[in-house]
mmCIF file of C-alpha atoms in Angstrom:
data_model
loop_
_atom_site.group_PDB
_atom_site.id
_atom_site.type_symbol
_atom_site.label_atom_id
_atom_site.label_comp_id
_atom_site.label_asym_id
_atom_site.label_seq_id
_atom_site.Cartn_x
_atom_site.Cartn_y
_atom_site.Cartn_z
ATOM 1 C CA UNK A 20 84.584 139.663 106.071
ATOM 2 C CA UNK A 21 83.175 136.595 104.664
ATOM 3 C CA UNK A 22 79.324 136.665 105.219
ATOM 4 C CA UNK A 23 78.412 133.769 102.958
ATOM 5 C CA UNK A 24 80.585 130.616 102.033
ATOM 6 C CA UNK A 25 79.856 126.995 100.654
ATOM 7 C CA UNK A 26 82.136 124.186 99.853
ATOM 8 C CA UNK A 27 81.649 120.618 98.134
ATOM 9 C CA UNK A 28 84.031 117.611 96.872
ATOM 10 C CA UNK A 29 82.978 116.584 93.189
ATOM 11 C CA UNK A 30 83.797 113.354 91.647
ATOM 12 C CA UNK A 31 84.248 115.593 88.388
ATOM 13 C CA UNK A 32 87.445 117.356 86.601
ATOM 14 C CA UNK A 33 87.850 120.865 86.934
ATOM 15 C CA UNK A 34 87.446 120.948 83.381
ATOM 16 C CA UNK A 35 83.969 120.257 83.589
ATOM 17 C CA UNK A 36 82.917 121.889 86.728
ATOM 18 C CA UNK A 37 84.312 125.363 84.949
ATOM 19 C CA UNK A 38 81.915 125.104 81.888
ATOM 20 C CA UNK A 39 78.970 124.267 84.308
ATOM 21 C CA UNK A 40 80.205 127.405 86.317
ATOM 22 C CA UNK A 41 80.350 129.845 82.938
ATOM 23 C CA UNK A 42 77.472 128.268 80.421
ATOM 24 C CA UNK A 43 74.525 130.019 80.930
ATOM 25 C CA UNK A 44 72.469 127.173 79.817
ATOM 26 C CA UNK A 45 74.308 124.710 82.396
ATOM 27 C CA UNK A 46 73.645 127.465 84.963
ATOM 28 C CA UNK A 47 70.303 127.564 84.377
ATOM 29 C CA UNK A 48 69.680 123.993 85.247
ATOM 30 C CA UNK A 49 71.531 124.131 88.415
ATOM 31 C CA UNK A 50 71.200 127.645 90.050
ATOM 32 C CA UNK A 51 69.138 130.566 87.640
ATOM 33 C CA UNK A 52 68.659 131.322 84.577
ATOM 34 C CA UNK A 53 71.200 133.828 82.814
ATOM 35 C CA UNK A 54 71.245 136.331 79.971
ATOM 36 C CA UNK A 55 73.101 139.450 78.644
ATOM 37 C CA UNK A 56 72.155 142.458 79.478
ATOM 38 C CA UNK A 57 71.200 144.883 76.480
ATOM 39 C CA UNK A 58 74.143 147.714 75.496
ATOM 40 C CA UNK A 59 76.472 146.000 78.217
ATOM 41 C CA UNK A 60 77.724 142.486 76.821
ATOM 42 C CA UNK A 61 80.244 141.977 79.612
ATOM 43 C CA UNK A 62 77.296 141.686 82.121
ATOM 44 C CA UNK A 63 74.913 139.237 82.485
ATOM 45 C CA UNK A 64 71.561 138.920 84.230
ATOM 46 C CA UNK A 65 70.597 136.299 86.716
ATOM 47 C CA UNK A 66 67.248 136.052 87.158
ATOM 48 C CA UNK A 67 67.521 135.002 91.465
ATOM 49 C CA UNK A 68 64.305 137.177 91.934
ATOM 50 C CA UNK A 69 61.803 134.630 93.484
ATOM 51 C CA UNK A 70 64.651 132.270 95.352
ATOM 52 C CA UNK A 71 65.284 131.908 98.708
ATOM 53 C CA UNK A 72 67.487 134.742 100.179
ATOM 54 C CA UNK A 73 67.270 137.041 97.061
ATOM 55 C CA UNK A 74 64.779 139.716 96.393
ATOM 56 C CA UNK A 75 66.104 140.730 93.167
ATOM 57 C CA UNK A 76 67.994 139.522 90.230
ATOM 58 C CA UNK A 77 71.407 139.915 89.975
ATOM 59 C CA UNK A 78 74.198 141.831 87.672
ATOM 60 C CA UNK A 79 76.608 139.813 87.597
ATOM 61 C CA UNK A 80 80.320 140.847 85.750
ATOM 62 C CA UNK A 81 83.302 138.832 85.610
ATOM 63 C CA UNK A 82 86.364 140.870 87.677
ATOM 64 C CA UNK A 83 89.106 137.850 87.321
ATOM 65 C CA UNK A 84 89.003 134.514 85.801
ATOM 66 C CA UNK A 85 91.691 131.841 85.403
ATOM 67 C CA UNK A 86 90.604 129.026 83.633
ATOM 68 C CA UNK A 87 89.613 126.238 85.125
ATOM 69 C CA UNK A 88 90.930 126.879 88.609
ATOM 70 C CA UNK A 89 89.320 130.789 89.836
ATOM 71 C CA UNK A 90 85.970 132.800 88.223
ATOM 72 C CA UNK A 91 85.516 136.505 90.564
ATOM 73 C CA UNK A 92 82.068 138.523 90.048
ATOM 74 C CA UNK A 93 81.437 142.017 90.791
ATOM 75 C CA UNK A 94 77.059 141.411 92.089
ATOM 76 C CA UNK A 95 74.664 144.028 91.871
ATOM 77 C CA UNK A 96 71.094 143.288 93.715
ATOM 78 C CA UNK A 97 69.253 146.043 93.721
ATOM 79 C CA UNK A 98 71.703 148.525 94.809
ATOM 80 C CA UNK A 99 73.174 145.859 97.493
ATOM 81 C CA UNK A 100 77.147 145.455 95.800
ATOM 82 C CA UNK A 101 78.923 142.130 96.927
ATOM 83 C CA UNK A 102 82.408 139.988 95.103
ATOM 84 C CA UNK A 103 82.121 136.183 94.823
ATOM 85 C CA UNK A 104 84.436 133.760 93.678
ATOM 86 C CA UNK A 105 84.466 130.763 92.367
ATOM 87 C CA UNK A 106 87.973 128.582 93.277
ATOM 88 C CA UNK A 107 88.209 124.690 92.065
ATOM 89 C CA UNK A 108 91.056 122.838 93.088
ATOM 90 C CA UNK A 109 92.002 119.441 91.267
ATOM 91 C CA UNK A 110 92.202 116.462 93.685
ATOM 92 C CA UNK A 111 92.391 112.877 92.974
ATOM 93 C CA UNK A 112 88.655 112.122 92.985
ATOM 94 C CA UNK A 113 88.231 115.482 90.902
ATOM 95 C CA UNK A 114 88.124 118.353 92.531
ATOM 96 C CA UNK A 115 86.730 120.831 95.412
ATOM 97 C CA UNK A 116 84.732 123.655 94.930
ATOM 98 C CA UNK A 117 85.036 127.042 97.139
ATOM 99 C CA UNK A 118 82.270 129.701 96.801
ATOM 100 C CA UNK A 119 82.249 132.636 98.964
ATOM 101 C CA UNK A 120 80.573 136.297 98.486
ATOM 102 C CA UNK A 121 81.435 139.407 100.794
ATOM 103 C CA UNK A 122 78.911 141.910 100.860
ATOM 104 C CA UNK A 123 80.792 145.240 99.895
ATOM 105 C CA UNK A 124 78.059 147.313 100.095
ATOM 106 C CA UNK A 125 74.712 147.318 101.466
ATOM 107 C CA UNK A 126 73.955 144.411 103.823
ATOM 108 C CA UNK A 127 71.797 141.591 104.074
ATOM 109 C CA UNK A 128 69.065 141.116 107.286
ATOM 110 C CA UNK A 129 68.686 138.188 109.177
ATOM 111 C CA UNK A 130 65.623 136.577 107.497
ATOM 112 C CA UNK A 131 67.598 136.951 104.357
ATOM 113 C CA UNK A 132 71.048 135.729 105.268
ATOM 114 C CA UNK A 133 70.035 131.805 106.161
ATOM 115 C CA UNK A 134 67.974 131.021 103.848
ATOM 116 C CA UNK A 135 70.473 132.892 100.678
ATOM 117 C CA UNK A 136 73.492 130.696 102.430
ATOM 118 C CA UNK A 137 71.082 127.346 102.530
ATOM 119 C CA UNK A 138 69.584 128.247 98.619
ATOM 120 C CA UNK A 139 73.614 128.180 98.168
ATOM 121 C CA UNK A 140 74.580 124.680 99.280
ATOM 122 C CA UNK A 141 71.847 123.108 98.119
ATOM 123 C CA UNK A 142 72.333 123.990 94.716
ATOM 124 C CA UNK A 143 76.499 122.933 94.913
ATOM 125 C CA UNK A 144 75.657 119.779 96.755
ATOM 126 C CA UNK A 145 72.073 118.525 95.527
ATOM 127 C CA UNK A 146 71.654 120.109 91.724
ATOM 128 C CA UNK A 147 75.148 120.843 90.612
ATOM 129 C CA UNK A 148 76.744 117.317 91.089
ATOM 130 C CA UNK A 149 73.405 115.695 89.207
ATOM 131 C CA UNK A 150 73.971 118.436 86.287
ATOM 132 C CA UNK A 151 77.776 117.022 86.215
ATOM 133 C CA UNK A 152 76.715 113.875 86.286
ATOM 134 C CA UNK A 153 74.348 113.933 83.393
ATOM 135 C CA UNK A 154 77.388 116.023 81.382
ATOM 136 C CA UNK A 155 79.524 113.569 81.864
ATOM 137 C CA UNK A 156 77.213 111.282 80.036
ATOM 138 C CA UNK A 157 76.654 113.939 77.329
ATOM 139 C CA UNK A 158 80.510 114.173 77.052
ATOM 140 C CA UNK A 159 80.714 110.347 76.599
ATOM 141 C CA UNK A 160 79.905 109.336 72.893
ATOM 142 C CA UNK A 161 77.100 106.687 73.123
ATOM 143 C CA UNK A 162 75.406 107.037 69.563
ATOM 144 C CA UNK A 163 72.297 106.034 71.042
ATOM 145 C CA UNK A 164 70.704 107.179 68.316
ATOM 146 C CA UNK A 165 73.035 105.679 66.142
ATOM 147 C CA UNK A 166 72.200 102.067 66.555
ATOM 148 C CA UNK A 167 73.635 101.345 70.047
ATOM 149 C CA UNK A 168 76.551 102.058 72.172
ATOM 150 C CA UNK A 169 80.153 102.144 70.923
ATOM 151 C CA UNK A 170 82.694 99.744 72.263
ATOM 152 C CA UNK A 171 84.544 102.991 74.087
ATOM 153 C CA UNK A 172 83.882 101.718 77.377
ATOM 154 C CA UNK A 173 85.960 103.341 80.087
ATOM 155 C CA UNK A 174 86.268 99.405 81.978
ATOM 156 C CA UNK A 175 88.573 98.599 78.945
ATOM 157 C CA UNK A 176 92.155 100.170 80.753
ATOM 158 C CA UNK A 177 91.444 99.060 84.092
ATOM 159 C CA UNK A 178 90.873 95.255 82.704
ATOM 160 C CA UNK A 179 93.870 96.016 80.505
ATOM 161 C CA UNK A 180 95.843 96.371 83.903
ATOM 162 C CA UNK A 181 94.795 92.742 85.602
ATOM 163 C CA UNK A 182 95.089 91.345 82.364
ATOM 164 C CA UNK A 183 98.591 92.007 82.233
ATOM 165 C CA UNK A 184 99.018 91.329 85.607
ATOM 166 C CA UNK A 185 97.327 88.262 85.078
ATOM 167 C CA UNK A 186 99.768 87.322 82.274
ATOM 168 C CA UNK A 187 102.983 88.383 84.020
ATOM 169 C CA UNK A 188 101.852 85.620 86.543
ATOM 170 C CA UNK A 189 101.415 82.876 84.470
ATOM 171 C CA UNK A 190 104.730 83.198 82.937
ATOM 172 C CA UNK A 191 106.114 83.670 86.640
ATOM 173 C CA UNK A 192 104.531 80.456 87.582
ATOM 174 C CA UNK A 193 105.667 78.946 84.496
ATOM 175 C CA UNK A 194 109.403 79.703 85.233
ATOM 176 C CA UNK A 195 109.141 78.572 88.613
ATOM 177 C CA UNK A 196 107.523 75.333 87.439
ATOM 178 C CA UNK A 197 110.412 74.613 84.911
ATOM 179 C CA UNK A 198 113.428 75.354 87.622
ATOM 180 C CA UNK A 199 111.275 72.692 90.128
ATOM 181 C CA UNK A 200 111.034 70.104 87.694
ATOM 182 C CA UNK A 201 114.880 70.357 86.517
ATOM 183 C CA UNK A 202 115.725 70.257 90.497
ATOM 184 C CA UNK A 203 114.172 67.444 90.831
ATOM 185 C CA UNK A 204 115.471 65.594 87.485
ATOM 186 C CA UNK A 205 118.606 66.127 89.076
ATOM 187 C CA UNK A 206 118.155 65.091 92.479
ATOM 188 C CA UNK A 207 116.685 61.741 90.938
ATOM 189 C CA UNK A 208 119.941 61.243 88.831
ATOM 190 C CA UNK A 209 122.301 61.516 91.800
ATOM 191 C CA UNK A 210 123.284 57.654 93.294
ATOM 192 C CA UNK A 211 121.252 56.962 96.704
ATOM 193 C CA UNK A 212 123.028 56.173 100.050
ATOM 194 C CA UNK A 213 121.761 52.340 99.809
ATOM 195 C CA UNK A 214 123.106 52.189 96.406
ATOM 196 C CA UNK A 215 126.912 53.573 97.567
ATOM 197 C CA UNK A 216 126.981 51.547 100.806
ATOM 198 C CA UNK A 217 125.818 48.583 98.519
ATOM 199 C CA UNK A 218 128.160 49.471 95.408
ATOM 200 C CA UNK A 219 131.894 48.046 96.527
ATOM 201 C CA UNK A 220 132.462 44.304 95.319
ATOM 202 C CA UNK A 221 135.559 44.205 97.987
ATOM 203 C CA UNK A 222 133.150 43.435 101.099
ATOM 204 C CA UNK A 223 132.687 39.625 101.253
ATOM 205 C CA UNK A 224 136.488 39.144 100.787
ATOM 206 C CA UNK A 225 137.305 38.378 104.390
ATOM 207 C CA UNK A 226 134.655 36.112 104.391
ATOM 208 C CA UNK A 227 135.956 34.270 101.195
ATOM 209 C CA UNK A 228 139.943 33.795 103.328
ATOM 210 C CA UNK A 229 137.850 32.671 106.331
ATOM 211 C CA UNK A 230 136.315 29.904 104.047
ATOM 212 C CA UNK A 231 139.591 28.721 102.462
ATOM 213 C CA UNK A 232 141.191 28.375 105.969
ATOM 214 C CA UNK A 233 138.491 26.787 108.025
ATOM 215 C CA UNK A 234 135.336 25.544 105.565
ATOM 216 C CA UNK A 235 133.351 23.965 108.376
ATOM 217 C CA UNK A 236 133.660 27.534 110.261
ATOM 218 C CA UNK A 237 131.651 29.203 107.735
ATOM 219 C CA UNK A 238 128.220 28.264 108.240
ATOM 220 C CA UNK A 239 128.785 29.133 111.967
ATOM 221 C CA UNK A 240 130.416 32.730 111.402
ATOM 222 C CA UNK A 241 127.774 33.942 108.833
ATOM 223 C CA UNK A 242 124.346 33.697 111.209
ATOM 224 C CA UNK A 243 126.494 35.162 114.101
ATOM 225 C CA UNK A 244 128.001 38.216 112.367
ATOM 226 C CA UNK A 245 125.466 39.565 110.352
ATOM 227 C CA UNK A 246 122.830 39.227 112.397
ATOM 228 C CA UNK A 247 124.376 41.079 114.796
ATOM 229 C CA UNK A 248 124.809 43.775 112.958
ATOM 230 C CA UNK A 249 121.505 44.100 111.483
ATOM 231 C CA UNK A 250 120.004 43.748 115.027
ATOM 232 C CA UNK A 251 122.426 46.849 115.824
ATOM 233 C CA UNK A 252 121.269 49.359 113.311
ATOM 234 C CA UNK A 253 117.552 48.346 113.417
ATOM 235 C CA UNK A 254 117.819 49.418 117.660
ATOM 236 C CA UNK A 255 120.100 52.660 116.667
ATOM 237 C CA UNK A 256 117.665 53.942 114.049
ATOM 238 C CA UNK A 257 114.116 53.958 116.070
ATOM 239 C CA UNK A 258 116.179 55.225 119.201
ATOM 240 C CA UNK A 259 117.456 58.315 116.576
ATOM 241 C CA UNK A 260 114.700 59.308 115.113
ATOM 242 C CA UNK A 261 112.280 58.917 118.369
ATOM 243 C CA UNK A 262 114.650 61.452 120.576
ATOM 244 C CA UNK A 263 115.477 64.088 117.911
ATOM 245 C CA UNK A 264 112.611 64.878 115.643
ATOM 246 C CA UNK A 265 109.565 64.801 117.178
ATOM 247 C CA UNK A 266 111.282 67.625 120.054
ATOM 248 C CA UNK A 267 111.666 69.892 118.313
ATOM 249 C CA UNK A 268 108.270 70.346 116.421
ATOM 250 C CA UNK A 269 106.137 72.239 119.685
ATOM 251 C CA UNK A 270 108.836 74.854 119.875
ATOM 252 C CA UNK A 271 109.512 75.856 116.393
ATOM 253 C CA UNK A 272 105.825 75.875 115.168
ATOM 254 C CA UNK A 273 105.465 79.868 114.561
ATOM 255 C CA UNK A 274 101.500 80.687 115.618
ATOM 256 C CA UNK A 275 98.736 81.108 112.859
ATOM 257 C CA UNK A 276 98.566 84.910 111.007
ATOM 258 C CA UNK A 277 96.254 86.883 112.062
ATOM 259 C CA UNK A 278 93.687 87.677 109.062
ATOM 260 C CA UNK A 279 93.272 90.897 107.709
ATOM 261 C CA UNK A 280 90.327 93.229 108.286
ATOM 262 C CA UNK A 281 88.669 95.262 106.503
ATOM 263 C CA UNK A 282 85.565 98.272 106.909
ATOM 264 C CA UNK A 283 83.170 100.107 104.026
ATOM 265 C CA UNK A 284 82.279 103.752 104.584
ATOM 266 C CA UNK A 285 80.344 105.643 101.633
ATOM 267 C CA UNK A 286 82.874 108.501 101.017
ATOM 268 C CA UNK A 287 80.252 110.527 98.994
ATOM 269 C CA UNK A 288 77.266 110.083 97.417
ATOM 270 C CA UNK A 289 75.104 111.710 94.764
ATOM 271 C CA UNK A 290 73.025 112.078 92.115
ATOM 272 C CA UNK A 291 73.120 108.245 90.168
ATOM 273 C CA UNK A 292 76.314 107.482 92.009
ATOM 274 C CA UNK A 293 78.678 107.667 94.933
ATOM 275 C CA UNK A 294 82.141 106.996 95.995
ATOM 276 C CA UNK A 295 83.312 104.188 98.130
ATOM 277 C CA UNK A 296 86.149 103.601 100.321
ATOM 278 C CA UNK A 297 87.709 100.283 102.094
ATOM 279 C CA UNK A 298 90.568 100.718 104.733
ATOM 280 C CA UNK A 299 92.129 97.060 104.968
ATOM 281 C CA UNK A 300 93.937 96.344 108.123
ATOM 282 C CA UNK A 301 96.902 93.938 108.946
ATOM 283 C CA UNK A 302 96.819 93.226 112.610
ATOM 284 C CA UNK A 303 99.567 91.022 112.092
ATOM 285 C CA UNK A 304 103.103 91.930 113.413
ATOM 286 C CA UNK A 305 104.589 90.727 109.840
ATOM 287 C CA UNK A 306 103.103 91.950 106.310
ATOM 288 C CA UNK A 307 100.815 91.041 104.187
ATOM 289 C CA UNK A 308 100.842 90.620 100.619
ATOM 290 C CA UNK A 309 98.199 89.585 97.960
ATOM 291 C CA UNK A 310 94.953 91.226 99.218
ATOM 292 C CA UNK A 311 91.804 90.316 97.981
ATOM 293 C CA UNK A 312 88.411 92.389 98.579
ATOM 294 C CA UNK A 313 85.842 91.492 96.831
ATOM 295 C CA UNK A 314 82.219 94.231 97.046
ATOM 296 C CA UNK A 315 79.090 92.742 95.439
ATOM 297 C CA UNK A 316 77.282 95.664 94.034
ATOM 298 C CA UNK A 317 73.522 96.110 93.941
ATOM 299 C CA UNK A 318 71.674 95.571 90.789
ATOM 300 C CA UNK A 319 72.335 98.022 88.244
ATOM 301 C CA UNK A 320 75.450 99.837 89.232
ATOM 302 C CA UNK A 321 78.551 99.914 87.724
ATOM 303 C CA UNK A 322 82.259 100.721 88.696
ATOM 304 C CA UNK A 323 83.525 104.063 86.435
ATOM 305 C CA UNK A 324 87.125 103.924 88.457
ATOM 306 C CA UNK A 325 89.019 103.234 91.486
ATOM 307 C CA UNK A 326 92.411 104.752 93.059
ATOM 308 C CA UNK A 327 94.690 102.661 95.426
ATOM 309 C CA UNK A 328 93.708 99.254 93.509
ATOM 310 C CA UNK A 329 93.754 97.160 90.526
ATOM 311 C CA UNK A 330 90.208 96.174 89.958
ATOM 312 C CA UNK A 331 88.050 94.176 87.602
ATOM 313 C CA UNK A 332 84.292 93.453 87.245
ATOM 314 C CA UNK A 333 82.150 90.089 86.885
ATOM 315 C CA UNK A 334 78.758 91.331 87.065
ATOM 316 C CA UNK A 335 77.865 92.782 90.303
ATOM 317 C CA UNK A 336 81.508 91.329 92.039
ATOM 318 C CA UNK A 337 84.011 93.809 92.120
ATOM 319 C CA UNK A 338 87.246 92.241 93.042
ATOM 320 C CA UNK A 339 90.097 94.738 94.005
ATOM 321 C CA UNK A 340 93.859 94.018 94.770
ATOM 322 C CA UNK A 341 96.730 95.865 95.794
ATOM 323 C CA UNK A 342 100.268 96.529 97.871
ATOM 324 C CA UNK A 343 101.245 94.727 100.644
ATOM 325 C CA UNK A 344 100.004 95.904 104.151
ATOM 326 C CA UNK A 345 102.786 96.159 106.251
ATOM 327 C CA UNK A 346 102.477 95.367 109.553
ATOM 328 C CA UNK A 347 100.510 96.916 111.894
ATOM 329 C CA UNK A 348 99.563 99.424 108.861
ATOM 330 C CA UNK A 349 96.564 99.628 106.544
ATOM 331 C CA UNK A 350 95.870 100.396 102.447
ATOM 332 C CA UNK A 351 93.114 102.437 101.868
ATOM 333 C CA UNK A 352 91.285 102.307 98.239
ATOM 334 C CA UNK A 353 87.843 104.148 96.843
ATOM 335 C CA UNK A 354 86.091 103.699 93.684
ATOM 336 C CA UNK A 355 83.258 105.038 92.217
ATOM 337 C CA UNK A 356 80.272 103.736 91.453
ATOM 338 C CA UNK A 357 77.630 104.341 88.639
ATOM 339 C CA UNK A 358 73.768 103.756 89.596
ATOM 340 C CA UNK A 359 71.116 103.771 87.504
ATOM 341 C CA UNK A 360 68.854 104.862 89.748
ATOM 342 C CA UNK A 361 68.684 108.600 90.951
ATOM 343 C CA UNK A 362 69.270 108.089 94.623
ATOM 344 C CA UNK A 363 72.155 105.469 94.563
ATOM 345 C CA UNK A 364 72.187 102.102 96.920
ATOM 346 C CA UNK A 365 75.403 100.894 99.119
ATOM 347 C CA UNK A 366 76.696 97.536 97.898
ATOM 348 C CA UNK A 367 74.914 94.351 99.062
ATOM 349 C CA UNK A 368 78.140 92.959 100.830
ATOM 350 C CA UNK A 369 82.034 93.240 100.821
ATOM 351 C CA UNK A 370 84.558 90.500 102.135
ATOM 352 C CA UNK A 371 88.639 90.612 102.455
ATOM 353 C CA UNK A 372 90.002 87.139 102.107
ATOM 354 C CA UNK A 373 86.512 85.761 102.782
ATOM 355 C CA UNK A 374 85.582 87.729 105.846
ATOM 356 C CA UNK A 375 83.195 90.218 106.014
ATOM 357 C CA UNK A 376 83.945 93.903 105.967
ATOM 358 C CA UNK A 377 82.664 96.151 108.696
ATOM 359 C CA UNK A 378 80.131 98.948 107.878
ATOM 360 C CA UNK A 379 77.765 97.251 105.765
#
C-alpha cells in the first residue's frame, strides 16, 4: 500500500531532473545531504536526522534505475525498511515527477506520517524546481567571467521563425501586387462602351440622303430627332439604377464578426519564473484566421519559449500568433517566462486583436 506519495509538473527535461535526483551535491541543496557509506560503496547515507517526519538518517541503495525515466531505493531508518521510486515522464513543458515510498517494514505513527509527507512536497515543489532553475543557468554558457555574455541566446530560433514568416509574406504580397497591377493594365487597354457605340462612321448617313432630297427639311429633323432620344435615355437610366441597386443592399449585407476572446491563467509558477497560458476563443459561427495576442510583461522578465505559437519579443511586448480558430472552437498556447526576481510577477496586461484578455 502506498503510505506516502508526491507529484509535481517541472518546466525542466528529464535529463536534468535525473542528475538533480542522483548528484549528491544537487541533493544536498534540495532535500539532505548525501555520502557513501564506509566498506559499502553501493549505499549511501542521507543525513534526514533533524527533518520533519524523520528521526534518523537514511540508507539508501539503488534496487532499479533506468536512466532518465525510473530511480527505485531500498530505505533503511533505523530498522524501519521502506522502497521509493522515483518515475519522470517527458511532457511538452518538461516533465512530471512521481515519488512514492511503501513502508515494507516497520511503520510510521501519526505525528510522523504528516509532517514526513509535507517535508516531501515541499522540497519537489518549493526547493527542487529553484535548484533546476539555477542548473539550467549553470548549463547555459554565459562566460560571465569571461567578459560578458555570448551571443547564444535561446530567442535567436524563435525570431528565426517570424522572420521567415515575415519574409514569406512580403514576397506573397509582392506577387499579389504584380498580378493586380497587370489586371488592371489590361482592363485599361480594352476599348470602352462610349468609345464602340461612338466608333462606326456609317451613322449620320441617313441624315446625309435626307439632306440631298429635301435641304430645307434638315434643320427641322435634327432638333426633333436627337433630342428625343437623348431625353429618352437620360429618363431610362435614373429610373434603372434607382429601382435595382439600392434594393438589394439591406438584404445582402452579412452582420459584423464577432471578435475573438481571449483569458490568462498562470499555469505554474516558481522559483524566478512561471508558465503562462492563453485560451483564445472564436464565438463566431465562421473561422478565424490571423490571431494576434499581444502580453506586456513586467519589468525584468523574459520569454525562454512558448508551444502552440509563433512568438517574438520587443521589450516587455510579447506578441504571439497562430492557426486559425475555427468556429465555435478555441487555440490554446503557454510560454514561459524568465523573472529576475525570486518570486515571479503575472504580466501587466494581455489583449487579442486589441481587447483585453480576461484573468488579469
Amino acid at each position: 500500500m502506498i503510505e506516502i506519495g508526491a507529484q509535481v509538473d517541472l518546466s525542466h527535461p528529464p535529463d536534468r531532473v535525473w542528475l538533480a535526483l542522483t548528484d549528491r551535491e544537487l541533493l544536498g541543496r534540495w532535500f539532505a545531504e548525501a555520502e557513501t557509506m564506509e566498506g559499502v560503496p553501493d549505499r549511501l547515507l542521507v543525513h534526514t536526522a533533524g527533518l520533519p517526519g524523520f528521526e534518523a538518517n537514511v540508507e539508501v541503495e539503488v534496487t532499479e534505475q533506468r536512466v532518465p525515466e525510473l530511480l527505485a531505493l531500498r530505505c533503511d531508518e533505523a530498522g524501519r525498511l521502506s522502497e521509493a521510486t522515483f518515475a519522470i515522464t517527458a511532457t511538452k513543458q518538461g516533465c512530471w515527477l512521481e515519488v512514492r515510498e511503501v513502508r515494507t517494514h516497520g511503520a510510521w505513527s501519526a505525528e510522523q506520517h504528516e509532517p514526513r509527507e509535507q517535508q516531501l512536497r515541499q522540497a519537489l515543489t518549493v526547493r527542487l524546481p529553484a535548484i533546476l532553475d539555477w542548473l539550467a543557468f549553470q548549463q547555459v554558457d554565459l562566460r560571465r567571467s569571461d567578459g560578458g555574455m555570448t551571443a547564444e541566446l535561446p530567442l535567436i530560433g524563435a525570431f528565426g521563425k517570424g522572420r521567415a514568416r515575415r519574409r514569406r509574406r512580403q514576397i506573397a504580397a509582392v506577387l499579389v501586387s504584380v498580378a493586380v497591377v497587370g489586371a488592371v493594365a489590361a482592363w485599361v487597354a480594352l476599348p470602352t462602351e462610349s468609345n464602340q457605340s461612338a466608333a462606326p462612321p456609317s451613322a449620320p448617313s441617313p441624315s446625309s440622303s435626307v439632306t440631298a432630297a429635301a435641304p430645307a427639311a434638315t434643320p427641322r429633323a435634327t432638333p426633333s430627332v436627337r433630342p428625343s432620344r437623348t431625353a429618352a435615355s437620360a429618363t431610362a437610366r435614373p429610373s434603372r439604377s434607382a429601382s435595382v441597386k439600392p434594393s438589394p443592399t439591406p438584404t445582402s449585407a452579412p452582420p459584423p464578426p464577432q471578435p475573438l476572446t481571449a483569458r490568462y491563467d498562470t499555469d505554474s509558477s516558481r522559483l524566478f519564473g512561471y508558465t503562462g497560458e492563453v485560451v483564445v476563443d472564436n464565438p463566431a459561427a465562421t473561422p478565424v484566421g490571423d490571431w494576434v495576442v499581444v502580453v506586456n510583461l513586467a519589468e525584468g522578465s523574459t520569454v525562454d519559449d512558448a508551444d502552440g505559437a509563433d512568438w517574438r519579443q520587443d521589450g516587455r511586448a510579447v506578441t504571439f500568433t497562430g492557426a486559425a480558430v475555427p468556429a465555435g472552437g478555441s487555440q490554446t498556447f503557454r510560454f514561459d517566462v524568465r523573472d529576475n526576481r525570486p518570486k515571479a510577477r503575472e504580466p501587466e496586461a494581455c489583449t487579442v486583436g486589441g481587447n483585453p484578455c480576461a484573468g488579469l
